[in-house]
Amino acid sequence: MSDKVPMTVIGAQRLREELQRLKSVERPAVIEAIAEARAKGDLSENAEYDAAKEQQAFIEGRIREVEDFLARAQIIDPKTLNTGGKIVFAATVDLEDADGKEVTYQIVGDAEADIKENKISISSPIARALIGKHEGDLVEVRAPAGAREYTILAVRYE
């Protein structure tokens, strides 16, 4: 795939840090674990060796995945955007649902989405519903759990 993927400056930095850790800490540690398991002899019934090889495959796969994300990243700095108050990628949006419950989301790229940090993917139903809207708008989000309505309380770029 050669398609560009949108990513925030912070998201790209986190991926670079993860890649550095994978290459400089985790990869050497798993290579050492494989060497130690090999030294114990018969590999056919060596659970430590099998576990280390599985971990190595996971680490190498993740390294390739992160390198691919970074190679295709279109890094967008939300502080430089002039949107006229319109919600676009990297916006942080304060919402209120019909029950009066408030929630804040930042719209980010797929690689950096993390609902625990209130970072939602640009391709999620809620982000797609918010894109192009303004503060004060009422938005209906059609999600697998059903339709929900939100009022946009504030839009900012941090």
PDB file of C-alpha atoms in Angstrom:
ATOM      1  CA  MET A   1       0.000   0.000   0.000  1.00  0.00           C
ATOM      2  CA  SER A   2       1.255   3.434  -0.834  1.00  0.00           C
ATOM      3  CA  ASP A   3      -1.745   5.458   0.322  1.00  0.00           C
ATOM      4  CA  LYS A   4      -0.897   8.295   2.675  1.00  0.00           C
ATOM      5  CA  VAL A   5      -2.360   7.980   6.156  1.00  0.00           C
ATOM      6  CA  PRO A   6      -3.116  11.071   8.235  1.00  0.00           C
ATOM      7  CA  MET A   7      -1.288  11.237  11.548  1.00  0.00           C
ATOM      8  CA  THR A   8      -0.843  13.878  14.219  1.00  0.00           C
ATOM      9  CA  VAL A   9       2.612  15.117  15.191  1.00  0.00           C
ATOM     10  CA  ILE A  10       2.255  13.451  18.609  1.00  0.00           C
ATOM     11  CA  GLY A  11       1.074  10.184  17.056  1.00  0.00           C
ATOM     12  CA  ALA A  12       4.084  10.087  14.718  1.00  0.00           C
ATOM     13  CA  GLN A  13       6.434  10.815  17.632  1.00  0.00           C
ATOM     14  CA  ARG A  14       4.920   7.975  19.686  1.00  0.00           C
ATOM     15  CA  LEU A  15       5.371   5.561  16.780  1.00  0.00           C
ATOM     16  CA  ARG A  16       9.001   6.658  16.324  1.00  0.00           C
ATOM     17  CA  GLU A  17       9.607   6.051  20.049  1.00  0.00           C
ATOM     18  CA  GLU A  18       7.943   2.627  19.857  1.00  0.00           C
ATOM     19  CA  LEU A  19      10.058   1.714  16.817  1.00  0.00           C
ATOM     20  CA  GLN A  20      13.231   2.786  18.621  1.00  0.00           C
ATOM     21  CA  ARG A  21      12.276   0.676  21.669  1.00  0.00           C
ATOM     22  CA  LEU A  22      11.414  -2.341  19.529  1.00  0.00           C
ATOM     23  CA  LYS A  23      14.730  -2.193  17.655  1.00  0.00           C
ATOM     24  CA  SER A  24      17.060  -1.248  20.509  1.00  0.00           C
ATOM     25  CA  VAL A  25      15.494  -3.016  23.525  1.00  0.00           C
ATOM     26  CA  GLU A  26      12.961  -5.690  22.634  1.00  0.00           C
ATOM     27  CA  ARG A  27      14.662  -7.161  19.539  1.00  0.00           C
ATOM     28  CA  PRO A  28      18.046  -7.657  21.295  1.00  0.00           C
ATOM     29  CA  ALA A  29      16.289  -9.110  24.374  1.00  0.00           C
ATOM     30  CA  VAL A  30      14.430 -11.718  22.339  1.00  0.00           C
ATOM     31  CA  ILE A  31      17.592 -12.612  20.402  1.00  0.00           C
ATOM     32  CA  GLU A  32      19.316 -13.191  23.748  1.00  0.00           C
ATOM     33  CA  ALA A  33      16.382 -15.332  24.961  1.00  0.00           C
ATOM     34  CA  ILE A  34      16.599 -17.454  21.800  1.00  0.00           C
ATOM     35  CA  ALA A  35      20.351 -17.906  22.283  1.00  0.00           C
ATOM     36  CA  GLU A  36      19.843 -18.967  25.915  1.00  0.00           C
ATOM     37  CA  ALA A  37      17.116 -21.442  24.957  1.00  0.00           C
ATOM     38  CA  ARG A  38      19.312 -22.885  22.189  1.00  0.00           C
ATOM     39  CA  ALA A  39      22.114 -23.394  24.670  1.00  0.00           C
ATOM     40  CA  LYS A  40      19.866 -25.710  26.686  1.00  0.00           C
ATOM     41  CA  GLY A  41      19.941 -28.336  23.956  1.00  0.00           C
ATOM     42  CA  ASP A  42      17.084 -30.189  22.247  1.00  0.00           C
ATOM     43  CA  LEU A  43      14.915 -27.553  20.532  1.00  0.00           C
ATOM     44  CA  SER A  44      12.095 -29.963  19.611  1.00  0.00           C
ATOM     45  CA  GLU A  45      10.715 -29.959  23.171  1.00  0.00           C
ATOM     46  CA  ASN A  46      11.998 -26.604  24.365  1.00  0.00           C
ATOM     47  CA  ALA A  47       9.041 -24.392  25.406  1.00  0.00           C
ATOM     48  CA  GLU A  48      11.341 -21.423  26.147  1.00  0.00           C
ATOM     49  CA  TYR A  49      12.726 -21.572  22.608  1.00  0.00           C
ATOM     50  CA  ASP A  50       9.221 -21.769  21.092  1.00  0.00           C
ATOM     51  CA  ALA A  51       7.998 -18.837  23.196  1.00  0.00           C
ATOM     52  CA  ALA A  52      11.038 -16.734  22.299  1.00  0.00           C
ATOM     53  CA  LYS A  53      10.580 -17.483  18.579  1.00  0.00           C
ATOM     54  CA  GLU A  54       6.901 -16.483  18.812  1.00  0.00           C
ATOM     55  CA  GLN A  55       7.869 -13.247  20.571  1.00  0.00           C
ATOM     56  CA  GLN A  56      10.494 -12.593  17.904  1.00  0.00           C
ATOM     57  CA  ALA A  57       7.902 -13.037  15.139  1.00  0.00           C
ATOM     58  CA  PHE A  58       5.558 -10.619  16.929  1.00  0.00           C
ATOM     59  CA  ILE A  59       8.302  -7.992  17.389  1.00  0.00           C
ATOM     60  CA  GLU A  60       9.476  -8.243  13.773  1.00  0.00           C
ATOM     61  CA  GLY A  61       5.879  -7.967  12.549  1.00  0.00           C
ATOM     62  CA  ARG A  62       5.255  -4.907  14.695  1.00  0.00           C
ATOM     63  CA  ILE A  63       8.498  -3.290  13.475  1.00  0.00           C
ATOM     64  CA  ARG A  64       7.349  -3.753   9.862  1.00  0.00           C
ATOM     65  CA  GLU A  65       3.895  -2.389  10.709  1.00  0.00           C
ATOM     66  CA  VAL A  66       5.245   0.730  12.460  1.00  0.00           C
ATOM     67  CA  GLU A  67       7.792   1.359   9.687  1.00  0.00           C
ATOM     68  CA  ASP A  68       4.971   1.115   7.130  1.00  0.00           C
ATOM     69  CA  PHE A  69       2.761   3.557   9.067  1.00  0.00           C
ATOM     70  CA  LEU A  70       5.620   6.044   9.366  1.00  0.00           C
ATOM     71  CA  ALA A  71       6.589   5.687   5.694  1.00  0.00           C
ATOM     72  CA  ARG A  72       3.016   6.451   4.623  1.00  0.00           C
ATOM     73  CA  ALA A  73       2.324   9.113   7.271  1.00  0.00           C
ATOM     74  CA  GLN A  74       1.017  12.488   6.248  1.00  0.00           C
ATOM     75  CA  ILE A  75       1.830  14.336   9.445  1.00  0.00           C
ATOM     76  CA  ILE A  76      -0.650  17.075  10.277  1.00  0.00           C
ATOM     77  CA  ASP A  77       0.044  19.639  12.986  1.00  0.00           C
ATOM     78  CA  PRO A  78      -3.336  20.745  14.344  1.00  0.00           C
ATOM     79  CA  LYS A  79      -1.889  24.061  15.552  1.00  0.00           C
ATOM     80  CA  THR A  80      -1.200  25.136  11.959  1.00  0.00           C
ATOM     81  CA  LEU A  81      -4.694  24.466  10.633  1.00  0.00           C
ATOM     82  CA  ASN A  82      -6.978  27.347   9.699  1.00  0.00           C
ATOM     83  CA  THR A  83     -10.367  25.684   9.520  1.00  0.00           C
ATOM     84  CA  GLY A  84     -12.765  28.544  10.123  1.00  0.00           C
ATOM     85  CA  GLY A  85     -14.129  26.665  13.132  1.00  0.00           C
ATOM     86  CA  LYS A  86     -14.970  23.590  11.067  1.00  0.00           C
ATOM     87  CA  ILE A  87     -14.127  20.146  12.469  1.00  0.00           C
ATOM     88  CA  VAL A  88     -11.316  18.462  10.519  1.00  0.00           C
ATOM     89  CA  PHE A  89      -8.654  15.844  11.215  1.00  0.00           C
ATOM     90  CA  ALA A  90      -6.792  16.404  14.530  1.00  0.00           C
ATOM     91  CA  ALA A  91      -9.623  18.431  16.076  1.00  0.00           C
ATOM     92  CA  THR A  92     -10.369  17.982  19.760  1.00  0.00           C
ATOM     93  CA  VAL A  93     -14.133  18.117  20.167  1.00  0.00           C
ATOM     94  CA  ASP A  94     -16.225  18.488  23.331  1.00  0.00           C
ATOM     95  CA  LEU A  95     -19.637  16.837  22.949  1.00  0.00           C
ATOM     96  CA  GLU A  96     -22.780  16.506  25.027  1.00  0.00           C
ATOM     97  CA  ASP A  97     -25.183  13.617  24.454  1.00  0.00           C
ATOM     98  CA  ALA A  98     -28.977  13.703  24.836  1.00  0.00           C
ATOM     99  CA  ASP A  99     -28.631  12.664  28.508  1.00  0.00           C
ATOM    100  CA  GLY A 100     -26.396  15.647  29.302  1.00  0.00           C
ATOM    101  CA  LYS A 101     -23.237  13.529  29.554  1.00  0.00           C
ATOM    102  CA  GLU A 102     -20.141  15.297  28.245  1.00  0.00           C
ATOM    103  CA  VAL A 103     -17.251  13.621  26.466  1.00  0.00           C
ATOM    104  CA  THR A 104     -14.138  14.870  24.651  1.00  0.00           C
ATOM    105  CA  TYR A 105     -12.574  13.187  21.620  1.00  0.00           C
ATOM    106  CA  GLN A 106      -9.617  13.946  19.409  1.00  0.00           C
ATOM    107  CA  ILE A 107      -9.898  12.785  15.805  1.00  0.00           C
ATOM    108  CA  VAL A 108      -6.675  10.983  14.871  1.00  0.00           C
ATOM    109  CA  GLY A 109      -5.317   8.510  12.327  1.00  0.00           C
ATOM    110  CA  ASP A 110      -6.092   4.803  12.482  1.00  0.00           C
ATOM    111  CA  ALA A 111      -2.610   3.961  13.795  1.00  0.00           C
ATOM    112  CA  GLU A 112      -2.926   6.246  16.810  1.00  0.00           C
ATOM    113  CA  ALA A 113      -6.573   5.712  17.780  1.00  0.00           C
ATOM    114  CA  ASP A 114      -6.990   4.710  21.439  1.00  0.00           C
ATOM    115  CA  ILE A 115     -10.419   4.967  23.006  1.00  0.00           C
ATOM    116  CA  LYS A 116      -8.887   4.857  26.523  1.00  0.00           C
ATOM    117  CA  GLU A 117      -7.207   8.181  25.684  1.00  0.00           C
ATOM    118  CA  ASN A 118     -10.343   9.475  23.914  1.00  0.00           C
ATOM    119  CA  LYS A 119      -8.525   9.411  20.573  1.00  0.00           C
ATOM    120  CA  ILE A 120     -10.923   8.201  17.883  1.00  0.00           C
ATOM    121  CA  SER A 121     -10.038   7.084  14.369  1.00  0.00           C
ATOM    122  CA  ILE A 122     -10.838   9.367  11.456  1.00  0.00           C
ATOM    123  CA  SER A 123     -12.662   6.369   9.956  1.00  0.00           C
ATOM    124  CA  SER A 124     -14.915   5.759  13.001  1.00  0.00           C
ATOM    125  CA  PRO A 125     -18.648   6.502  12.712  1.00  0.00           C
ATOM    126  CA  ILE A 126     -18.486   9.347  15.230  1.00  0.00           C
ATOM    127  CA  ALA A 127     -15.513  11.034  13.541  1.00  0.00           C
ATOM    128  CA  ARG A 128     -17.148  10.735  10.111  1.00  0.00           C
ATOM    129  CA  ALA A 129     -20.295  12.354  11.531  1.00  0.00           C
ATOM    130  CA  LEU A 130     -18.294  15.214  13.091  1.00  0.00           C
ATOM    131  CA  ILE A 131     -16.092  16.132  10.106  1.00  0.00           C
ATOM    132  CA  GLY A 132     -17.229  19.399   8.532  1.00  0.00           C
ATOM    133  CA  LYS A 133     -19.498  20.389  11.424  1.00  0.00           C
ATOM    134  CA  HIS A 134     -19.150  23.444  13.688  1.00  0.00           C
ATOM    135  CA  GLU A 135     -19.477  24.324  17.358  1.00  0.00           C
ATOM    136  CA  GLY A 136     -23.164  24.388  18.326  1.00  0.00           C
ATOM    137  CA  ASP A 137     -24.241  21.887  15.642  1.00  0.00           C
ATOM    138  CA  LEU A 138     -26.356  18.864  16.491  1.00  0.00           C
ATOM    139  CA  VAL A 139     -24.860  15.640  15.116  1.00  0.00           C
ATOM    140  CA  GLU A 140     -26.500  12.251  14.684  1.00  0.00           C
ATOM    141  CA  VAL A 141     -24.063   9.349  14.855  1.00  0.00           C
ATOM    142  CA  ARG A 142     -25.106   6.034  13.377  1.00  0.00           C
ATOM    143  CA  ALA A 143     -23.038   3.386  15.126  1.00  0.00           C
ATOM    144  CA  PRO A 144     -23.411  -0.383  15.501  1.00  0.00           C
ATOM    145  CA  ALA A 145     -25.050   0.186  18.905  1.00  0.00           C
ATOM    146  CA  GLY A 146     -27.670   2.468  17.324  1.00  0.00           C
ATOM    147  CA  ALA A 147     -28.139   6.151  16.539  1.00  0.00           C
ATOM    148  CA  ARG A 148     -27.061   8.768  19.086  1.00  0.00           C
ATOM    149  CA  GLU A 149     -27.278  12.534  19.053  1.00  0.00           C
ATOM    150  CA  TYR A 150     -24.587  14.910  20.270  1.00  0.00           C
ATOM    151  CA  THR A 151     -24.353  18.665  20.569  1.00  0.00           C
ATOM    152  CA  ILE A 152     -20.918  20.038  19.691  1.00  0.00           C
ATOM    153  CA  LEU A 153     -19.902  22.199  22.672  1.00  0.00           C
ATOM    154  CA  ALA A 154     -16.392  23.218  21.563  1.00  0.00           C
ATOM    155  CA  VAL A 155     -13.827  22.602  18.826  1.00  0.00           C
ATOM    156  CA  ARG A 156     -10.129  23.235  19.334  1.00  0.00           C
ATOM    157  CA  TYR A 157      -6.777  22.361  17.842  1.00  0.00           C
ATOM    158  CA  GLU A 158      -4.040  21.654  20.387  1.00  0.00           C
TER     159      GLU A 158
END
